[in-house]
PDB file of C-alpha atoms in Angstrom:
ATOM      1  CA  UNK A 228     168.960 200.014 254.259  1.00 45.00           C
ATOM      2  CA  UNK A 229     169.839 202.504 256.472  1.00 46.00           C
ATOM      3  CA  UNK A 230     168.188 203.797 259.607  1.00 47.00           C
ATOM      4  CA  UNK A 231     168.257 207.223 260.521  1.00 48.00           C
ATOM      5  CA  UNK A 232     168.222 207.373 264.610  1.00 48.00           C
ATOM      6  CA  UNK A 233     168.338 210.454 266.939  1.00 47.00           C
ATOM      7  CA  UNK A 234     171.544 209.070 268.606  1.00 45.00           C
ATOM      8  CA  UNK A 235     174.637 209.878 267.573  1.00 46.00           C
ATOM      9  CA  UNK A 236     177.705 207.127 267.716  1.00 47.00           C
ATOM     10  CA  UNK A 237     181.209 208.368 268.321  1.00 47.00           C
ATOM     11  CA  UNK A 238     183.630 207.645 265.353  1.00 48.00           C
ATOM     12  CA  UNK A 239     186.169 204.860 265.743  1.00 48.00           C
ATOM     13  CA  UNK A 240     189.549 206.059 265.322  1.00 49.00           C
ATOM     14  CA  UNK A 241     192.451 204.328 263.370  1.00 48.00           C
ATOM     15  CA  UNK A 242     193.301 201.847 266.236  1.00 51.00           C
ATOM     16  CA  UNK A 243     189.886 201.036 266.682  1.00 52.00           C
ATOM     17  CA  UNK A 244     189.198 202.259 269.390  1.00 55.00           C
ATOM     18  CA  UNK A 245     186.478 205.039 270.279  1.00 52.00           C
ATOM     19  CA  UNK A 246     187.578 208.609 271.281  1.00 54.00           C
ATOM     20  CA  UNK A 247     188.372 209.457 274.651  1.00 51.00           C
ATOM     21  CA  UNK A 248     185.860 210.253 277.110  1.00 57.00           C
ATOM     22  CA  UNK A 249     185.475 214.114 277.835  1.00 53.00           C
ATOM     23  CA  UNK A 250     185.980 213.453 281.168  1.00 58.00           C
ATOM     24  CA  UNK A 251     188.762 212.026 280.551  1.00 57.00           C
ATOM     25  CA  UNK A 252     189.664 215.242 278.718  1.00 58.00           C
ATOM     26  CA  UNK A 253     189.107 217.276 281.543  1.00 65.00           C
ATOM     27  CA  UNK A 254     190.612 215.353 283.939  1.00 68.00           C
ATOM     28  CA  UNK A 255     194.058 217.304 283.362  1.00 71.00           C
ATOM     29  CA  UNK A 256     192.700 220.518 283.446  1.00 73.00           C
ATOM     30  CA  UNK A 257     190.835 219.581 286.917  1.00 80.00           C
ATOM     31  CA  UNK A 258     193.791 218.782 288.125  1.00 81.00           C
ATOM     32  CA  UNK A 259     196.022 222.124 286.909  1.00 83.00           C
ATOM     33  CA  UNK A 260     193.199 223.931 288.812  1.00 82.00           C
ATOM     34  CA  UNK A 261     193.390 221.972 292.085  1.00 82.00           C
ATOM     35  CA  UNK A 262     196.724 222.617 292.311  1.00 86.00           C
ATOM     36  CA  UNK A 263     196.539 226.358 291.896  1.00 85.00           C
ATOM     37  CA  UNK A 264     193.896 226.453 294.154  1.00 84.00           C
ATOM     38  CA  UNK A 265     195.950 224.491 296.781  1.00 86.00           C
ATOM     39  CA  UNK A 266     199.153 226.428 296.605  1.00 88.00           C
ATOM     40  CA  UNK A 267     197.123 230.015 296.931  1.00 85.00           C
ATOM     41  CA  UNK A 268     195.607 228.167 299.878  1.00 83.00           C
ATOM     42  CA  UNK A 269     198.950 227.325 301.681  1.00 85.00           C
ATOM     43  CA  UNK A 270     199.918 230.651 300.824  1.00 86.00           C
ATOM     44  CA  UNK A 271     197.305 232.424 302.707  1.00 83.00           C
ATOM     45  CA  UNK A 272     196.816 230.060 305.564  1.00 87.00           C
ATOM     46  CA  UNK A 273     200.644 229.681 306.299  1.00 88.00           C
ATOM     47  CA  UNK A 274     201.323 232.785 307.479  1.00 88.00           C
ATOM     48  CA  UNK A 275     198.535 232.679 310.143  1.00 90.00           C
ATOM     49  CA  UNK A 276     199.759 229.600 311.247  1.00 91.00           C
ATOM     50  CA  UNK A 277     203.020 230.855 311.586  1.00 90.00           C
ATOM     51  CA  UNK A 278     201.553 234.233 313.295  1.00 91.00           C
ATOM     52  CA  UNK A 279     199.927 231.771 315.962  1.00 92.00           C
ATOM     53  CA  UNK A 280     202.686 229.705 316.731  1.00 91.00           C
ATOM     54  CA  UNK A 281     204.727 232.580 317.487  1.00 90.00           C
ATOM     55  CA  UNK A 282     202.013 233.783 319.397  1.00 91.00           C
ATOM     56  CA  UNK A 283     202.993 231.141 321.841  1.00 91.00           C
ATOM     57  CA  UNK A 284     206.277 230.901 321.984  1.00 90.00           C
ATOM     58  CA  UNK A 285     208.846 232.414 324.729  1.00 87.00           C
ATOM     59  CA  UNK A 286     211.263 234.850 323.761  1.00 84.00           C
ATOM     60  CA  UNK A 287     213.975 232.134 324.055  1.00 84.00           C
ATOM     61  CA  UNK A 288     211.805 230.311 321.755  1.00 84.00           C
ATOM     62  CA  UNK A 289     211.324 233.458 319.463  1.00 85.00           C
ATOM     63  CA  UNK A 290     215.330 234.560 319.760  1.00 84.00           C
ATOM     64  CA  UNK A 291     217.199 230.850 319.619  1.00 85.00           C
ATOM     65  CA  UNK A 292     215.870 228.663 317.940  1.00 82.00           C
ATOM     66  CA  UNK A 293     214.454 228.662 313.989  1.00 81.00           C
ATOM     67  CA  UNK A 294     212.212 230.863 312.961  1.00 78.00           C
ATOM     68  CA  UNK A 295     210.452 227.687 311.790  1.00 80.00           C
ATOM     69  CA  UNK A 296     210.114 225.745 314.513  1.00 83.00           C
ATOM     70  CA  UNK A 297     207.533 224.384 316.758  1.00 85.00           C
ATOM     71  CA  UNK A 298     207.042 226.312 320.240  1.00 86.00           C
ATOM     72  CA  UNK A 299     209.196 224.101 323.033  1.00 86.00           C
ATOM     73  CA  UNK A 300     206.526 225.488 325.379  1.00 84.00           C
ATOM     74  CA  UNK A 301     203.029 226.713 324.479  1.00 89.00           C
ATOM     75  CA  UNK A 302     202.902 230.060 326.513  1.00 89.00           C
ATOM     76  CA  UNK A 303     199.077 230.557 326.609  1.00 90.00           C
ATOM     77  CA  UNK A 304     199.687 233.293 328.906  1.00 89.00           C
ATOM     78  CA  UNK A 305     201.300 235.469 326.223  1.00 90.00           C
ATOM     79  CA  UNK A 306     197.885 236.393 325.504  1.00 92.00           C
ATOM     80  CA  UNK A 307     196.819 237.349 328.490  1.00 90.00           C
ATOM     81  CA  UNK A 308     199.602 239.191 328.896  1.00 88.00           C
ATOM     82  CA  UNK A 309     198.598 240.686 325.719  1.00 88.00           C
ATOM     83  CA  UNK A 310     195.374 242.068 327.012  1.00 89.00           C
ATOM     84  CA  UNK A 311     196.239 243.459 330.474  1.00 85.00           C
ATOM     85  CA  UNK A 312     200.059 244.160 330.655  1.00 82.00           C
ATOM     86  CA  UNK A 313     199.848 245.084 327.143  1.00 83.00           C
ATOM     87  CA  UNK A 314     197.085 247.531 327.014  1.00 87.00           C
ATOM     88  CA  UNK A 315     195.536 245.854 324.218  1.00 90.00           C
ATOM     89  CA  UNK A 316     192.023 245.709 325.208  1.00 89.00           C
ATOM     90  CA  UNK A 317     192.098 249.191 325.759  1.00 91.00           C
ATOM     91  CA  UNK A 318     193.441 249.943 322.485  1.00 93.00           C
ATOM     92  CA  UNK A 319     190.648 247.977 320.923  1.00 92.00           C
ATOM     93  CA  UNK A 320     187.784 249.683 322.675  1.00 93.00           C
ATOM     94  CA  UNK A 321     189.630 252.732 321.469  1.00 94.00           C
ATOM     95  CA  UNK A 322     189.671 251.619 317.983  1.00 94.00           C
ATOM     96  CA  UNK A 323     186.036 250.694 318.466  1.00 94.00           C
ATOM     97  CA  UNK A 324     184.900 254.211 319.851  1.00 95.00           C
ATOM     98  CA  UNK A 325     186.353 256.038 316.672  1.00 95.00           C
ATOM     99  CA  UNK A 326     185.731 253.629 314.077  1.00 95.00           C
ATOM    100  CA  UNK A 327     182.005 252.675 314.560  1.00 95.00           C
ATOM    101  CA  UNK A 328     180.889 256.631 315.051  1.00 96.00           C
ATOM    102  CA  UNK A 329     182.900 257.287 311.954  1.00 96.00           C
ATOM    103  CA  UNK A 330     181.601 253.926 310.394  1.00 96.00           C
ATOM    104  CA  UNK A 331     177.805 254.883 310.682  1.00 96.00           C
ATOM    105  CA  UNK A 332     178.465 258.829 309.584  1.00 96.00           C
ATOM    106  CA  UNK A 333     180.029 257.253 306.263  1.00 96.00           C
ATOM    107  CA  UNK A 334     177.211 255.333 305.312  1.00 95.00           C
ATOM    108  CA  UNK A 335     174.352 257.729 306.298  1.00 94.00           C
ATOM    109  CA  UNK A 336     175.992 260.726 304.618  1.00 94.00           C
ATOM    110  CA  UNK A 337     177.244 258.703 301.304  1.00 93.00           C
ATOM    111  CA  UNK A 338     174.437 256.421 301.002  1.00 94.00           C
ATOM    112  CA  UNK A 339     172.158 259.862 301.302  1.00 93.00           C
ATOM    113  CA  UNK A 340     174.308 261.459 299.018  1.00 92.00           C
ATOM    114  CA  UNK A 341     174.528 258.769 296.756  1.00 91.00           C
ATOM    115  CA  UNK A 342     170.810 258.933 296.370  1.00 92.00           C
ATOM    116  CA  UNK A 343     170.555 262.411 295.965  1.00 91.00           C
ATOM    117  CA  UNK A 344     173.271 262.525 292.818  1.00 90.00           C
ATOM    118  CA  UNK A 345     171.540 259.438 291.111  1.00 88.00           C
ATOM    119  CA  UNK A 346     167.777 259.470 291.765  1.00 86.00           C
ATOM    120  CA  UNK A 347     167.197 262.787 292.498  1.00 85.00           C
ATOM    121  CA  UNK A 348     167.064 265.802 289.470  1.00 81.00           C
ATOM    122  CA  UNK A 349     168.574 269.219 290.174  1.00 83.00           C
ATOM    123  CA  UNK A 350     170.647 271.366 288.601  1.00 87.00           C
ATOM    124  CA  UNK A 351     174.897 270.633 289.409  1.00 84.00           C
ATOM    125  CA  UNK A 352     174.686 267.265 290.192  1.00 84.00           C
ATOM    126  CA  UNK A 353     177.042 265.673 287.951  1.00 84.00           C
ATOM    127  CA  UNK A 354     179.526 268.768 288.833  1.00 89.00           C
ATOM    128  CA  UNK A 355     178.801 267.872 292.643  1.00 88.00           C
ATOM    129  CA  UNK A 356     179.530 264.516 291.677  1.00 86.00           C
ATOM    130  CA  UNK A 357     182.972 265.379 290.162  1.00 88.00           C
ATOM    131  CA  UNK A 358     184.008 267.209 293.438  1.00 88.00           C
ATOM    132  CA  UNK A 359     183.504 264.475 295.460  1.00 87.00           C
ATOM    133  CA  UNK A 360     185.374 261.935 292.915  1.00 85.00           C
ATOM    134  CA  UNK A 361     188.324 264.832 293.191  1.00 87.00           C
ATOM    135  CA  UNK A 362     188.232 264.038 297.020  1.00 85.00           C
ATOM    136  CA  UNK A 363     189.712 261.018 296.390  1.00 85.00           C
ATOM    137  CA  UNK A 364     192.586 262.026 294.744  1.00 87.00           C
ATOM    138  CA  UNK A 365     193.696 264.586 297.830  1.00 85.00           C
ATOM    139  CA  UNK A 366     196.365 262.362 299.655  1.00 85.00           C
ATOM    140  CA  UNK A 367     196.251 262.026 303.186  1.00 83.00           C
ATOM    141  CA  UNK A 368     199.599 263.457 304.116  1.00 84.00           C
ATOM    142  CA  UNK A 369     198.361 266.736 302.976  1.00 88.00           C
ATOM    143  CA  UNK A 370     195.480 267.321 305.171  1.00 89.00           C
ATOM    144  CA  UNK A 371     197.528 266.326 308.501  1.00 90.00           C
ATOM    145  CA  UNK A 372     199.212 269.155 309.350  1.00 90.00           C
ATOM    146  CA  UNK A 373     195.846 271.315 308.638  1.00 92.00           C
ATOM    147  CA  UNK A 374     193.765 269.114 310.237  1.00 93.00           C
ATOM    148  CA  UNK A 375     195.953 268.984 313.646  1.00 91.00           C
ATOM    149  CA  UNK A 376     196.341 272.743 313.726  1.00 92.00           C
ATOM    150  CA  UNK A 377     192.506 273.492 313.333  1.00 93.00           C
ATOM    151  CA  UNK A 378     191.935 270.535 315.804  1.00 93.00           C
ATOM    152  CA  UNK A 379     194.209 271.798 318.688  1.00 91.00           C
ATOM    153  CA  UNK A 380     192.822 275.561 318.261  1.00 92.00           C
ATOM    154  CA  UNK A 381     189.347 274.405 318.320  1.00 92.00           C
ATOM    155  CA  UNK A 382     190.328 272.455 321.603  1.00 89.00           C
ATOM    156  CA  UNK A 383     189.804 268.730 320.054  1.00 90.00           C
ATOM    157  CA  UNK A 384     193.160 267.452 320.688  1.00 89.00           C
ATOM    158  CA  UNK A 385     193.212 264.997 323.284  1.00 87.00           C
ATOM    159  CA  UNK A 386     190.092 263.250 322.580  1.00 91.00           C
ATOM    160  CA  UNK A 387     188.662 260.688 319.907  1.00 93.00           C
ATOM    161  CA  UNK A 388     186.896 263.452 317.780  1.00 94.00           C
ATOM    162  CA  UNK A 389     189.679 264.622 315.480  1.00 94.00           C
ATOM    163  CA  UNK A 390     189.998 260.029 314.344  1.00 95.00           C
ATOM    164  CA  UNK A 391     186.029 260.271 314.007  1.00 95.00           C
ATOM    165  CA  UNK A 392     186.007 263.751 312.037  1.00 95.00           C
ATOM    166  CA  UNK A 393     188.993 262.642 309.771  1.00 95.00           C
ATOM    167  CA  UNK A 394     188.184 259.181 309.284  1.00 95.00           C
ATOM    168  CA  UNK A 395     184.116 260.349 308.519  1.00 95.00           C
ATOM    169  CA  UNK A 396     185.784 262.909 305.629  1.00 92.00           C
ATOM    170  CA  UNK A 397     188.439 260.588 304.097  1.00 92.00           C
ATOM    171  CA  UNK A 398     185.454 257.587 303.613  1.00 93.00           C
ATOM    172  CA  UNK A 399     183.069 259.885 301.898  1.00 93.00           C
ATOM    173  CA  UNK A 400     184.033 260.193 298.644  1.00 92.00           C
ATOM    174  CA  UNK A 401     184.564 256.739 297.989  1.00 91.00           C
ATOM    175  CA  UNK A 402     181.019 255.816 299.358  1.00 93.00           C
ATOM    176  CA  UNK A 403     179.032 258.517 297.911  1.00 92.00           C
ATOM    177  CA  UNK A 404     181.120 257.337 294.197  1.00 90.00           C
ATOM    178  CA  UNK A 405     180.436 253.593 294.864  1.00 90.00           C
ATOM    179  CA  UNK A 406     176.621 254.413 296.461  1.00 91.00           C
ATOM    180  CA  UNK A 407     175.771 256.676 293.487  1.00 89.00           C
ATOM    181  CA  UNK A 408     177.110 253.631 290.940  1.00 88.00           C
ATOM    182  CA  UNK A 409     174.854 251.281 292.654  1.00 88.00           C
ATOM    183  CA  UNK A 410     171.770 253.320 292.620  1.00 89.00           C
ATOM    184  CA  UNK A 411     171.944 252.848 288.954  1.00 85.00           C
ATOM    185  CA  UNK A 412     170.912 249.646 289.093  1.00 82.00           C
ATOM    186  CA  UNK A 413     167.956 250.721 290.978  1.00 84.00           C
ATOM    187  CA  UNK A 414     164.640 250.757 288.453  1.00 84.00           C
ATOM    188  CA  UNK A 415     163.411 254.590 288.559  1.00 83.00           C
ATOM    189  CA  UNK A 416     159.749 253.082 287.388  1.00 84.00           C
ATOM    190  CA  UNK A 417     159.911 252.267 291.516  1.00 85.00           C
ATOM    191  CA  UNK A 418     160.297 255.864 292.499  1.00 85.00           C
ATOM    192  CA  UNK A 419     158.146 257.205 290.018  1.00 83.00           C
ATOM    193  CA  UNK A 420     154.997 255.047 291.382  1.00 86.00           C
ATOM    194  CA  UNK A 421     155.903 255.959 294.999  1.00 83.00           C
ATOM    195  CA  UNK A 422     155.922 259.625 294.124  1.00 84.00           C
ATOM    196  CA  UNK A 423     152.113 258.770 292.681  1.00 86.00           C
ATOM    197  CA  UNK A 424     151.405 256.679 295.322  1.00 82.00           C
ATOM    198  CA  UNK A 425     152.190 260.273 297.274  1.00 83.00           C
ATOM    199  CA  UNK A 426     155.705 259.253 298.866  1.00 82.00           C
ATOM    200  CA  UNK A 427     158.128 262.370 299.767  1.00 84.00           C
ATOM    201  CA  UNK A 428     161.092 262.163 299.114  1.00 85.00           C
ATOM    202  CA  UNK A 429     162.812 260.995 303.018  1.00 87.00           C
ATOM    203  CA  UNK A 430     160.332 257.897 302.548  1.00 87.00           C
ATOM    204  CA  UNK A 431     161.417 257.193 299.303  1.00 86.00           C
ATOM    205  CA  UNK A 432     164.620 256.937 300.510  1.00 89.00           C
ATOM    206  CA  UNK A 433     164.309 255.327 303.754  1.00 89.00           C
ATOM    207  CA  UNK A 434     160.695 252.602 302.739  1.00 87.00           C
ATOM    208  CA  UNK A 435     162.099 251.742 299.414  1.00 86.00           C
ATOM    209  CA  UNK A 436     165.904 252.561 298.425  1.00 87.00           C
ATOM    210  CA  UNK A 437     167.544 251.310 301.794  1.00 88.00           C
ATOM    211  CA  UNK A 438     166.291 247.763 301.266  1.00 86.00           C
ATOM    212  CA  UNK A 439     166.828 247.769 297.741  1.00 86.00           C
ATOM    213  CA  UNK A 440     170.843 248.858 298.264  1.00 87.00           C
ATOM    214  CA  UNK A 441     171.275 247.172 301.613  1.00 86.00           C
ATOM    215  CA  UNK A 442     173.920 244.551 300.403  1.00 85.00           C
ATOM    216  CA  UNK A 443     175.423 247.159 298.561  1.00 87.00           C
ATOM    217  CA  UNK A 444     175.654 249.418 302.099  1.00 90.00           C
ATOM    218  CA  UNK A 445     177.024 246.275 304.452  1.00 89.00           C
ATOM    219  CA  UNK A 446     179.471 245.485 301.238  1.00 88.00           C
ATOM    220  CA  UNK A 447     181.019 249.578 301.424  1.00 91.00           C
ATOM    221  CA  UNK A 448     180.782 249.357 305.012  1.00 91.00           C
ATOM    222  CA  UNK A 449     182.923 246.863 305.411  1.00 90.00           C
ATOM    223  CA  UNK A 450     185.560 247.784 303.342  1.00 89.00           C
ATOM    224  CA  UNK A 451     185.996 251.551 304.990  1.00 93.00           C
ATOM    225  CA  UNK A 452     185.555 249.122 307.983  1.00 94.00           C
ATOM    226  CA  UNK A 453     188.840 247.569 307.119  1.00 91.00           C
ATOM    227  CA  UNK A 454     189.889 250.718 305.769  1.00 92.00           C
ATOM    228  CA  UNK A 455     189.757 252.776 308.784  1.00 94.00           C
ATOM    229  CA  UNK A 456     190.466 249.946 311.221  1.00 94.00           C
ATOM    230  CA  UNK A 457     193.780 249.278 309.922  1.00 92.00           C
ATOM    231  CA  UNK A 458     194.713 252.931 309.859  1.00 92.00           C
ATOM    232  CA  UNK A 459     198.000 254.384 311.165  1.00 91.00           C
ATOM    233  CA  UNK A 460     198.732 257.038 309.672  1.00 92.00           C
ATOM    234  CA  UNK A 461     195.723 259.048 310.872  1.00 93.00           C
ATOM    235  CA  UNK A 462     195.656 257.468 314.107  1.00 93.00           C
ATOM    236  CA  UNK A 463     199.372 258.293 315.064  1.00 91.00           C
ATOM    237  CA  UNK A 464     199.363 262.128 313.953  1.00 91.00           C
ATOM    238  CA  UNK A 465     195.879 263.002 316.488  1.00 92.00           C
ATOM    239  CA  UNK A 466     196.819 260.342 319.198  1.00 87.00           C
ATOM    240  CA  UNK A 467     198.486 262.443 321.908  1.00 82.00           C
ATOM    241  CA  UNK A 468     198.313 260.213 324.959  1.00 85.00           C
ATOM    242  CA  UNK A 469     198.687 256.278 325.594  1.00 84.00           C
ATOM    243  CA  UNK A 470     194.903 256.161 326.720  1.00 87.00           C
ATOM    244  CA  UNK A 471     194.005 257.073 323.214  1.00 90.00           C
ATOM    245  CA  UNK A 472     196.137 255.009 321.169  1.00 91.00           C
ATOM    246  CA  UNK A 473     193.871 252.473 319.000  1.00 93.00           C
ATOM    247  CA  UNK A 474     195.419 249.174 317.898  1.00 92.00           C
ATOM    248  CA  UNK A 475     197.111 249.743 314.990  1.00 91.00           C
ATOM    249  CA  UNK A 476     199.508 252.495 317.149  1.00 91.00           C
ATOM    250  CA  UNK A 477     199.663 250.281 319.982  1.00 88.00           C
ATOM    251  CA  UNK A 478     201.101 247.913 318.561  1.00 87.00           C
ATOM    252  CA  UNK A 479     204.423 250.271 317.800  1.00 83.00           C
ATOM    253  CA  UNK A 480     204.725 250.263 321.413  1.00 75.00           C
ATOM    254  CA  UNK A 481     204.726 247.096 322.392  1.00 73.00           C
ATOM    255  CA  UNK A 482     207.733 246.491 324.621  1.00 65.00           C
ATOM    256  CA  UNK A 483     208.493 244.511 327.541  1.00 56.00           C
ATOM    257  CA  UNK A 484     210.846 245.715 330.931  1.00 51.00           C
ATOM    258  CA  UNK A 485     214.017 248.338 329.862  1.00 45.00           C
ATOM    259  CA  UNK A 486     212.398 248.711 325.939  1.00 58.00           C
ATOM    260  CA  UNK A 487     213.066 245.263 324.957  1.00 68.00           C
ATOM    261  CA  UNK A 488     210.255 243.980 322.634  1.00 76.00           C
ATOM    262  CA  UNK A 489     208.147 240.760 323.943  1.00 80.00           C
ATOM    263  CA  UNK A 490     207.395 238.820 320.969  1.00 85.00           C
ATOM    264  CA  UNK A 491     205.089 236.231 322.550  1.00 87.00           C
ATOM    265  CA  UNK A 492     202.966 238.938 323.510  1.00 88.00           C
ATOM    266  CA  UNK A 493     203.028 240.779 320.310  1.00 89.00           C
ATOM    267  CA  UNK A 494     202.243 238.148 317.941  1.00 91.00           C
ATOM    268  CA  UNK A 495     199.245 237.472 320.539  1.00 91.00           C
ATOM    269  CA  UNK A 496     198.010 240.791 320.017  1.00 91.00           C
ATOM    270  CA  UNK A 497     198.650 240.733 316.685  1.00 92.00           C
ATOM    271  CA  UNK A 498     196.724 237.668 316.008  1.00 93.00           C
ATOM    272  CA  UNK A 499     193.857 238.834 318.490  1.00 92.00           C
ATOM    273  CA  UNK A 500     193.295 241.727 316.063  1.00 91.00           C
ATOM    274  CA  UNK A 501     193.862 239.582 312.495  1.00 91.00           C
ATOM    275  CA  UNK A 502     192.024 236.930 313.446  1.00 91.00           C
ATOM    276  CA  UNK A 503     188.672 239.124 314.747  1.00 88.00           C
ATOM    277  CA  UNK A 504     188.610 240.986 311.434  1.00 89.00           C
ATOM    278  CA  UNK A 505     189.297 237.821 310.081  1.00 88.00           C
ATOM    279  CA  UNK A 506     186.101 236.121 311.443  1.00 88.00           C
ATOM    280  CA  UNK A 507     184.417 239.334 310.635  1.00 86.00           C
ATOM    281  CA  UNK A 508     185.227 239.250 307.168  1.00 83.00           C
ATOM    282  CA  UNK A 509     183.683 235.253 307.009  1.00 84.00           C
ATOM    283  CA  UNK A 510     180.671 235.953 308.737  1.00 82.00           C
ATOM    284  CA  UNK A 511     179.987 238.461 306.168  1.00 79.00           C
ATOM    285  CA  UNK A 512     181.376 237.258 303.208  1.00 75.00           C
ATOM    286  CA  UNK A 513     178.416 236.053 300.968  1.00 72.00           C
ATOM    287  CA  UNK A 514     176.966 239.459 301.632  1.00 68.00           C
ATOM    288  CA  UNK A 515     179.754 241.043 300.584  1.00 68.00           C
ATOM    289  CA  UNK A 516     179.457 238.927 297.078  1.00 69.00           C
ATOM    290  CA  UNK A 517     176.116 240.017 296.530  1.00 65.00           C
ATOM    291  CA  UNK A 518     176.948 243.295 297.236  1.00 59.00           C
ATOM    292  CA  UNK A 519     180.005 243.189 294.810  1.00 60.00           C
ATOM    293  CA  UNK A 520     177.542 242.000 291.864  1.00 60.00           C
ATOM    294  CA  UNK A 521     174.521 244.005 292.747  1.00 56.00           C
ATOM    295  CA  UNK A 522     176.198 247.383 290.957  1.00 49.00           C
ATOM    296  CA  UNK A 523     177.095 245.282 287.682  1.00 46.00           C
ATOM    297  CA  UNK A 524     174.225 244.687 285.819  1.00 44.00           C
ATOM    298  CA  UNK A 525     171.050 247.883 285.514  1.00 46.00           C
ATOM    299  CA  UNK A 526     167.346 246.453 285.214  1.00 42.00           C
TER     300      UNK A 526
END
């Protein structure tokens, strides 16, 4: 008689023998993957190592012997040399002042605007909207020449204001489109009890959307961060005078006695500004994720 039991047995096959374990199964497959993953990792960590080596070679180093080999002599000292003979510390505290006022205008304006387009009801929003989503389709090339002329008649030229004006009107439309997507994802039921509750509208926005979008704010902030700190372009067309050049153009200039580049000393500035965004970019990252996802899904 036959006995009926929960448990299933595995069919014997013709050799009689059992099927193969599913981990066995997956066992190829495991191993497909961590070999994808580990060439996309040599990929992206072999050319810093390579940056940082040459960092610290000499130019003889650099100049006469393969581009592949190991320093003879680790110059430490090309990085100071970076910092002081080079200039570059001033051209990071120059990237500094006109990225961070520029930074912090971006996200007050677009998240602001992004709440007034998405939460807020008034007539010509969605047309409002549309104009700013044209803004980013205006290249940049088009607005230099404009931009310099009303910048040297207005007396801005030779100062940081024409990077922190430029860089504050290239970064809105992007924000205020990515801001106003997010607040979708913010429930309006919220809102609509604050406003019994007796909430204006500047609380609203300030007690109860700010917290709600902040991942979403540190997530656009640091990509016009990146954005705007790798610029040269901008930088090199209002940048009249060495003591106003910010990294990116500084590096252009990065030449030794008689013109004749240093390459110790510009791989160490080079890596001294990769390698800070870099740690940056780490130090943030799981923000950035949640950011990322937080725009997906509404409810």
């Amino acid at each position: 008689m036959a006995i009926d039991t929960p448990f299933k047995t595995a069919s014997v096959t013709g050799d009689g023998r059992g099927p193969a374990p599913v981990t066995a199964r997956r066992r190829p497959r495991r191993l497909w993957v961590k070999l994808v993953v580990t060439l996309l990792l040599v990929v992206e960590v072999y050319p810093l190592l390579w940056m940082f080596l040459t960092s610290v070679k000499s130019n003889d180093d650099y100049l006469n012997h393969s581009t592949w080999s190991l320093p003879t002599h680790w110059e430490w000292g090309n990085y100071t040399e970076a910092w002081t003979t080079g200039n570059i510390g001033l051209y990071v505290q120059n990237s500094l002042l006109a990225v961070l006022p520029a930074l912090a205008l971006i996200l007050l304006l677009g998240t602001a605007a992004g709440f007034a387009l998405q939460i807020m009801v008034w007539k010509g929003r969605s047309l409002t909207l549309l104009v700013f989503l044209a803004g980013m389709m205006v290249p940049s090339q088009m607005i230099l020449l404009p931009l310099f002329t009303v910048y040297f008649q207005t007396g801005l030229s030779g100062t940081l204001w024409p990077l922190i004006l430029t860089y504050t009107g290239t970064g809105l439309p992007l924000t205020v489109f990515m801001m106003a997507t997010y607040y979708k994802s913010v429930p309006r039921e919220l809102f609509e009890a604050a406003t019994i509750d007796g909430a204006g509208i500047l609380r609203a926005f300030w007690t109860i959307s700010l917290p709600m979008v902040r991942n979403a704010v540190l997530t656009v902030g640091l990509v016009q961060f990146f954005f705007i700190w790798n610029d040269l372009l901008i930088a090199l067309t209002f940048t009249n005078s060495q003591d106003l050049r910010t990294v990116q153009v500084g590096l252009l200039n990065f030449t030794g006695d008689f013109g004749a580049t240093q390459y110790g000393p510009l791989f160490a500035a080079i890596c001294i500004n990769v390698f800070g965004t870099l740690l940056i970019y780490l130090f943030l990252n799981q923000k950035v994720m949640k950011g990322l996802t937080s725009g997906a899904v509404k409810g």
